[in-house]
Tab-separated table of N, CA and C in Angstrom:
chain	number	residue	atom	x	y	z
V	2	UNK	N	68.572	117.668	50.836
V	2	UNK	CA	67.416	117.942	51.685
V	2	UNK	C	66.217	117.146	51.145
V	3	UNK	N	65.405	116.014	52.052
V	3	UNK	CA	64.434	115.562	51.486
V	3	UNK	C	63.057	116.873	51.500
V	4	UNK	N	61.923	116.107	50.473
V	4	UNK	CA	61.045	116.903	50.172
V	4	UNK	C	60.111	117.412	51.987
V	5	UNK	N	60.185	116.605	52.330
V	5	UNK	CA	59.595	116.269	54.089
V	5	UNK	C	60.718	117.577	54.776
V	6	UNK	N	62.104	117.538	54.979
V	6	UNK	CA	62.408	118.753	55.583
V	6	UNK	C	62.451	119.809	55.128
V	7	UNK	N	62.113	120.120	53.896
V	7	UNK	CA	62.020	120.979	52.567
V	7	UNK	C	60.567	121.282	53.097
V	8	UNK	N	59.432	120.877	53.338
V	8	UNK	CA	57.903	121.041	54.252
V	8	UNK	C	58.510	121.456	55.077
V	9	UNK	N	58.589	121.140	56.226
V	9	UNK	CA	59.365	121.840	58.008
V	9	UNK	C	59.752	123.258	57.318
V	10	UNK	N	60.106	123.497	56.553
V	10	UNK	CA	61.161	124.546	56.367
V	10	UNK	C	59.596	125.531	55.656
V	11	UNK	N	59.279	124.971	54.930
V	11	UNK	CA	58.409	126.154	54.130
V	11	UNK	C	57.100	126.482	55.138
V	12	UNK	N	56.824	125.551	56.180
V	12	UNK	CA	55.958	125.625	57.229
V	12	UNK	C	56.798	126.624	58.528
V	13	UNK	N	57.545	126.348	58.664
V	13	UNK	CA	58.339	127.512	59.274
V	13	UNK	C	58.074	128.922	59.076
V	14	UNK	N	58.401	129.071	57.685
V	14	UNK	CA	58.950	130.608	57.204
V	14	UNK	C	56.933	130.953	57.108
V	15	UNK	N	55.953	129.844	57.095
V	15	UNK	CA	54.684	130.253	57.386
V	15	UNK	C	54.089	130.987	58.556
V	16	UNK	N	54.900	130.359	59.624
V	16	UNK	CA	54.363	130.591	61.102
V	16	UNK	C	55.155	131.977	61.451
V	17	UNK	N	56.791	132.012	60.686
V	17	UNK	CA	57.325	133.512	60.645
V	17	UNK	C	56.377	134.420	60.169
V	18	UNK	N	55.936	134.049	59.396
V	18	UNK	CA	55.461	135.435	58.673
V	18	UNK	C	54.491	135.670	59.265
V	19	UNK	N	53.587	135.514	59.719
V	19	UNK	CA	52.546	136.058	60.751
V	19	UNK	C	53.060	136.015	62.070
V	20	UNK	N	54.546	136.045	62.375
V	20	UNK	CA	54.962	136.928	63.769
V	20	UNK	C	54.535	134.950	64.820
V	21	UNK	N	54.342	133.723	64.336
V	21	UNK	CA	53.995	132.711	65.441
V	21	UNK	C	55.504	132.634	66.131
V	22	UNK	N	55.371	132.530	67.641
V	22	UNK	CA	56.611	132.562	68.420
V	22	UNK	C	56.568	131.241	69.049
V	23	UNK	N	57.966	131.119	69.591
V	23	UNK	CA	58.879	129.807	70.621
V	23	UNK	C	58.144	128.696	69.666
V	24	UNK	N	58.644	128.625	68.174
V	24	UNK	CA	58.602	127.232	67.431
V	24	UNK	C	59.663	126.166	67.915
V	25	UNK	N	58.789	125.320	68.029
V	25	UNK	CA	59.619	123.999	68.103
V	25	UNK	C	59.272	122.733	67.391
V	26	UNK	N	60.183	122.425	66.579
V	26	UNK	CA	60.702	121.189	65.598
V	26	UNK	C	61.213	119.906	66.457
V	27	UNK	N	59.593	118.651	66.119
V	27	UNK	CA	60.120	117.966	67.104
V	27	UNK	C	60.355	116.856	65.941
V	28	UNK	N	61.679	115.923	66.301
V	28	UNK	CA	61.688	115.094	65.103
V	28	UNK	C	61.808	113.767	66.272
V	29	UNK	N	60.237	113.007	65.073
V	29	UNK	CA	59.752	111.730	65.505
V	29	UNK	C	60.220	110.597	64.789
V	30	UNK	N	60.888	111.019	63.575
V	30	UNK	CA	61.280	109.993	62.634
V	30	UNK	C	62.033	108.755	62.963
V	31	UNK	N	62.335	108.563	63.963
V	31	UNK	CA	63.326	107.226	64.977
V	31	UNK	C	62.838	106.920	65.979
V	32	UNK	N	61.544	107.275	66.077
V	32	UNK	CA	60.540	106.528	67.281
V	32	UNK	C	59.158	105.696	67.184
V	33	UNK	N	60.029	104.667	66.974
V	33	UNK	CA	58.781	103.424	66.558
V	33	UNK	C	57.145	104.262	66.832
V	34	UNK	N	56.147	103.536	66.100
V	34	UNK	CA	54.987	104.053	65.823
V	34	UNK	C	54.417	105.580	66.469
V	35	UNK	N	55.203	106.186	65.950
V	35	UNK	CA	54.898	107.742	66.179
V	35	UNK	C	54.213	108.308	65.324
V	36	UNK	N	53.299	109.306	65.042
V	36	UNK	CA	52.072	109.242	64.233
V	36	UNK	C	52.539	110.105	62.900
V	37	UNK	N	53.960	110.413	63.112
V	37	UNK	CA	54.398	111.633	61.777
V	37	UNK	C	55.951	111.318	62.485
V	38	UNK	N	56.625	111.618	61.109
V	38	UNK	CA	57.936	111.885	61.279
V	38	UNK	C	58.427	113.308	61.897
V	39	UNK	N	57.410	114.525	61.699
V	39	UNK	CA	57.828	115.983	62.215
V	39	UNK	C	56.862	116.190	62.914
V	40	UNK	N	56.905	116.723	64.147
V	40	UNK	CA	55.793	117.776	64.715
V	40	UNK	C	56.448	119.276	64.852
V	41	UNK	N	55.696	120.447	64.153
V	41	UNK	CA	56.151	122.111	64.048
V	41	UNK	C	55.066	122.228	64.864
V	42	UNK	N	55.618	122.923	66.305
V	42	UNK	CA	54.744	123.584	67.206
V	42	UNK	C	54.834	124.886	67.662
V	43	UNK	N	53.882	125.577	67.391
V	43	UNK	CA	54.288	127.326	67.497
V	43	UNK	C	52.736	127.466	68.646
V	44	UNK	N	53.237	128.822	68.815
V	44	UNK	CA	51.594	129.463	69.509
V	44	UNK	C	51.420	130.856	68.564
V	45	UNK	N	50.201	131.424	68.902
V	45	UNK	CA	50.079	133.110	68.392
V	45	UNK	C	49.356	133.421	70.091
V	46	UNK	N	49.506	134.951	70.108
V	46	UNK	CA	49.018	135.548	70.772
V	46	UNK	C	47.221	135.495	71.398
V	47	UNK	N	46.441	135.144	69.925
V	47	UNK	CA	45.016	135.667	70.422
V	47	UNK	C	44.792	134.548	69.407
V	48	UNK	N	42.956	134.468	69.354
V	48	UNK	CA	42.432	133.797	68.514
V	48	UNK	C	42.665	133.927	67.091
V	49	UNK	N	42.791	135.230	66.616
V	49	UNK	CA	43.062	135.912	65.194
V	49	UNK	C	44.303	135.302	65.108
V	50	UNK	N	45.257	135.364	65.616
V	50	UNK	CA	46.698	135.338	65.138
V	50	UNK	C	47.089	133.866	65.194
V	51	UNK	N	46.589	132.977	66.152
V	51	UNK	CA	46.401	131.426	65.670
V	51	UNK	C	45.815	130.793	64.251
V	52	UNK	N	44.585	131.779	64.086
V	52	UNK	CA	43.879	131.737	62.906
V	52	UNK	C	45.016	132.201	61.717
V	53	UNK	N	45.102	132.868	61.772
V	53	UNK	CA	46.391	133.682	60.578
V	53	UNK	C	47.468	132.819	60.496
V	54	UNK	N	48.118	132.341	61.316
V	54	UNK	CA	49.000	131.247	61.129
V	54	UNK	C	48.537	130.146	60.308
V	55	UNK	N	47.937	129.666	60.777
V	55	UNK	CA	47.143	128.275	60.398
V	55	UNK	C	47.207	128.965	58.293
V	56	UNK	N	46.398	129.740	58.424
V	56	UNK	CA	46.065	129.827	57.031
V	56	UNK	C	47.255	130.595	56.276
V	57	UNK	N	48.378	130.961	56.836
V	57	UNK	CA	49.663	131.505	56.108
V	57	UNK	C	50.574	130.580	55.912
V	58	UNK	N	50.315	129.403	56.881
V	58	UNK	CA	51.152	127.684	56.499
V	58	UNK	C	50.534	126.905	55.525
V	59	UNK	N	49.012	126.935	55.440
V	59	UNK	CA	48.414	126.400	54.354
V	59	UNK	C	49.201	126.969	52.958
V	60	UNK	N	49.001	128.384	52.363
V	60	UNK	CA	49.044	129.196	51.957
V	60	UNK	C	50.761	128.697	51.412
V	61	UNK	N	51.437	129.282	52.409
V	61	UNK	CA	52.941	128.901	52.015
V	61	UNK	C	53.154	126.991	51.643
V	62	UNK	N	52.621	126.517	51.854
V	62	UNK	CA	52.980	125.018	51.052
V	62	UNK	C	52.387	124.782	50.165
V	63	UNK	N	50.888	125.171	50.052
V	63	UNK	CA	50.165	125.325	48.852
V	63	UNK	C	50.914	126.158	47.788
V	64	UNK	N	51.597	127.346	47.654
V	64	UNK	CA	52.144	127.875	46.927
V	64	UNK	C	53.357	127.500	46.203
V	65	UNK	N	54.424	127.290	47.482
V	65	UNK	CA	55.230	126.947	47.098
V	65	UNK	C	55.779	125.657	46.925
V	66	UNK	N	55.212	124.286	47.981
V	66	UNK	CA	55.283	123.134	47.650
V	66	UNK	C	54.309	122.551	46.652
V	67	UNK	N	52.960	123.230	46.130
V	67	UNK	CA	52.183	122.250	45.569
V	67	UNK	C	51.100	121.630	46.886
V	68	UNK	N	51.458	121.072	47.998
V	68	UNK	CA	50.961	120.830	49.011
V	68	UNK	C	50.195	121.194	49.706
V	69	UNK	N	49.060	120.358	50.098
V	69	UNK	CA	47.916	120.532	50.623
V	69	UNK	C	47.501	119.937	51.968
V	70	UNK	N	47.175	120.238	52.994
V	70	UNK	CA	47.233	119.067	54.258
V	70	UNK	C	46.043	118.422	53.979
V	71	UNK	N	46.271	117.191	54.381
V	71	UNK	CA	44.984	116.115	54.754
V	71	UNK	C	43.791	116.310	55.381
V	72	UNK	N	44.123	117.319	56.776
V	72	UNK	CA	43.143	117.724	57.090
V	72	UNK	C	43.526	118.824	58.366
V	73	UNK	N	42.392	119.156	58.633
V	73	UNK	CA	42.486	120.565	59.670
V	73	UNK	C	41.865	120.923	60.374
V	74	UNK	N	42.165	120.628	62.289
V	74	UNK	CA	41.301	120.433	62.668
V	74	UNK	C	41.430	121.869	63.817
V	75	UNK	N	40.175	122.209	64.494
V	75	UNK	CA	40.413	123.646	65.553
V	75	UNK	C	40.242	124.233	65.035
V	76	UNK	N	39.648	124.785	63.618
V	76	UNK	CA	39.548	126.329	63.307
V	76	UNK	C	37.738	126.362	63.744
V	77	UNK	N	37.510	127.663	64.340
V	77	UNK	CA	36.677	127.834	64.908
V	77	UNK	C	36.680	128.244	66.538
V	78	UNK	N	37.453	127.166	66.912
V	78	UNK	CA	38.192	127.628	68.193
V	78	UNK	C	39.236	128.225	68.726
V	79	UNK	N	39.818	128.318	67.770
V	79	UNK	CA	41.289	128.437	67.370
V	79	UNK	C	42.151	128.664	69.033
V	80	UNK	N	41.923	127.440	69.938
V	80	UNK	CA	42.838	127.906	70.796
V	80	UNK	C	44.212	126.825	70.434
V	81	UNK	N	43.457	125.855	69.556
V	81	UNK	CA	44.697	124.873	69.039
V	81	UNK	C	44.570	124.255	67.718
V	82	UNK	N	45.244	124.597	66.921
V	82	UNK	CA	44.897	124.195	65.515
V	82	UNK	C	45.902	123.197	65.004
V	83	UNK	N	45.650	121.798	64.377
V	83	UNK	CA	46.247	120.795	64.134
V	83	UNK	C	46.098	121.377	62.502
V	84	UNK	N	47.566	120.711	61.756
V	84	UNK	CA	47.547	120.861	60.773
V	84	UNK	C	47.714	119.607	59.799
V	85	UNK	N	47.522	118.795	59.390
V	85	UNK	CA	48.317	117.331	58.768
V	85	UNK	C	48.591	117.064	57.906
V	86	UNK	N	49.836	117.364	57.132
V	86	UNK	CA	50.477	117.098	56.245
V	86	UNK	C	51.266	115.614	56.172
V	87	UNK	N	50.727	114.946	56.768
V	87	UNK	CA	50.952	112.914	56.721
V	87	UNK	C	51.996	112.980	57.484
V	88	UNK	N	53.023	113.052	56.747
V	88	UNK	CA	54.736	113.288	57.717
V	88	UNK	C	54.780	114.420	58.506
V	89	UNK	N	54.397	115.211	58.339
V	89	UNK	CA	54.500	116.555	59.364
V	89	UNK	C	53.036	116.883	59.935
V	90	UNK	N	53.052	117.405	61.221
V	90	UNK	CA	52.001	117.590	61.753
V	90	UNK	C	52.405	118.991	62.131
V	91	UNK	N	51.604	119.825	62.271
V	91	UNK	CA	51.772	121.452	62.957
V	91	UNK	C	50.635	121.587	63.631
V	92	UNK	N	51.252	122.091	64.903
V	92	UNK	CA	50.281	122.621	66.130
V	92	UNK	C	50.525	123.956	66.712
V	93	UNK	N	49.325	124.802	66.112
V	93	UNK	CA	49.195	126.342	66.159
V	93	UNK	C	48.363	126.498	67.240
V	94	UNK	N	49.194	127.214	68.649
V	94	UNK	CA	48.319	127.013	70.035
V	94	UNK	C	48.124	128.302	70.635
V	95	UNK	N	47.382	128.587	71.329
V	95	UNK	CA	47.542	129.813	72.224
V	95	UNK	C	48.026	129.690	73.565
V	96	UNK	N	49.104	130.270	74.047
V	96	UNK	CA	50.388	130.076	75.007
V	96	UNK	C	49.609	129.096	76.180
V	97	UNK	N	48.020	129.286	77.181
V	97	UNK	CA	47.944	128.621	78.013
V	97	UNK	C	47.103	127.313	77.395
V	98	UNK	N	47.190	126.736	76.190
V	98	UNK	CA	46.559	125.815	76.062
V	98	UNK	C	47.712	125.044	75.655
V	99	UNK	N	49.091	125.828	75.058
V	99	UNK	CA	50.115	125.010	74.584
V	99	UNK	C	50.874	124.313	76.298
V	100	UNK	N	50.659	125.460	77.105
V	100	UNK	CA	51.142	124.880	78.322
V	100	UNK	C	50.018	123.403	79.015
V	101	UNK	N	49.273	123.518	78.786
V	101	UNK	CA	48.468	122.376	78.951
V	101	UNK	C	48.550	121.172	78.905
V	102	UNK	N	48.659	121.204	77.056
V	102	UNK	CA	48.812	120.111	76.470
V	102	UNK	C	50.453	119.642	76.446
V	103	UNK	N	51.663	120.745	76.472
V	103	UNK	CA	52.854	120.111	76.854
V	103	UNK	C	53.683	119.001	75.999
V	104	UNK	N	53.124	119.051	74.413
V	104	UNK	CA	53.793	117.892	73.900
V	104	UNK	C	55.171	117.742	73.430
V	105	UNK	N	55.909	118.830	73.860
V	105	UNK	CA	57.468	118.718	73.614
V	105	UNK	C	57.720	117.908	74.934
V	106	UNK	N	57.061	118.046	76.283
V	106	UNK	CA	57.245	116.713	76.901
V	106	UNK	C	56.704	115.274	76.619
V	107	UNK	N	56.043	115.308	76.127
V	107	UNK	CA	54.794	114.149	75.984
V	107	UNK	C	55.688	113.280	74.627
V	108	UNK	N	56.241	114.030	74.401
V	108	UNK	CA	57.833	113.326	73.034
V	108	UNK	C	58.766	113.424	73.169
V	109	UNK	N	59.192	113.125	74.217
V	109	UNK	CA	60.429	113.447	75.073
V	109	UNK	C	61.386	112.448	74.810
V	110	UNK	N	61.096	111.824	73.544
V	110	UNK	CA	62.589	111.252	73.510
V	110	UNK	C	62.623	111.823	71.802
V	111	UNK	N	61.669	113.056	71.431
V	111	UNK	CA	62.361	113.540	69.972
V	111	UNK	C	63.339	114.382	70.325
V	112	UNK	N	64.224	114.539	69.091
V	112	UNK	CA	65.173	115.438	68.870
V	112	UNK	C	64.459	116.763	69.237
V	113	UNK	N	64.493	118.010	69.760
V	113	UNK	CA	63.647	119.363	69.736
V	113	UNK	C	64.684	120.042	69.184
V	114	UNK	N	64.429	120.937	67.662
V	114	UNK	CA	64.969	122.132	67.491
V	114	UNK	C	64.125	123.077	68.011
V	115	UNK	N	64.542	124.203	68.674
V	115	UNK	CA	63.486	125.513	68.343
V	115	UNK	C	64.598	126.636	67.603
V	116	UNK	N	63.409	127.074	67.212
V	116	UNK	CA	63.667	128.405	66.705
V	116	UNK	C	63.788	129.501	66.528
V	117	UNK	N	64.606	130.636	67.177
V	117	UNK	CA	64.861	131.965	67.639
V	117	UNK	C	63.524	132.811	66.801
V	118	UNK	N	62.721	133.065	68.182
V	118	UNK	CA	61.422	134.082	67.410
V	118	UNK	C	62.780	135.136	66.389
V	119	UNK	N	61.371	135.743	65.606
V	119	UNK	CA	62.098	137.042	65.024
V	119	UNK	C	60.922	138.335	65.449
V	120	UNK	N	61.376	139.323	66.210
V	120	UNK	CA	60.333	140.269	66.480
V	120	UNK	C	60.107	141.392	65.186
């Protein structure tokens, strides 16, 4: 397992733990100038629970990878929060802004895993 899906994975079990639902793992890594090799896209329910995500993915890579993102953008608004970890990008949305923006189409030639919420 490289250190990059070893991230996906510890950013995952981030967005689990504060309950973020319908994750999807989009892999960009085989598509000429794509801006990250991973995009992790989840939503939360409300402003709080976008917020809580965001800072329980920080939290979980900071802890356990050492890892810190580059930068972080949407908190304040929190209807969409970008996360950037260089190779991985995470986008923490609230359900009608994730329908909006639509970027599991808009990368429609990545691989998509998703991931069975856990209630």
């Amino acid at each position: 397992m490289t250190e990059t899906t070893t991230l996906v994975k510890t950013i995952t079990k981030g967005i689990q733990d504060k309950k973020g639902k319908d994750i999807v793992i989009a892999d960009l890594s085989h598509i000429d100038g794509a801006i990250a090799n991973y995009f992790v896209i989840c939503q939360g329910s409300s402003p709080n629970q976008v917020e809580a995500i965001a800072e329980a993915v920080a939290g979980a890579c900071r802890e356990e990878m050492s890892e810190k993102p580059v930068g972080v953008n949407g908190l304040g608004n929190n209807q969409w929060i970008a996360i950037d970890f260089v190779d991985v990008l995470v986008h923490i949305f609230q359900p009608d802004t994730r329908e909006f923006y639509n970027l599991e189409e808009l990368w429609e030639d990545a691989k998509l895993t998703k991931i069975p919420n856990i209630d």
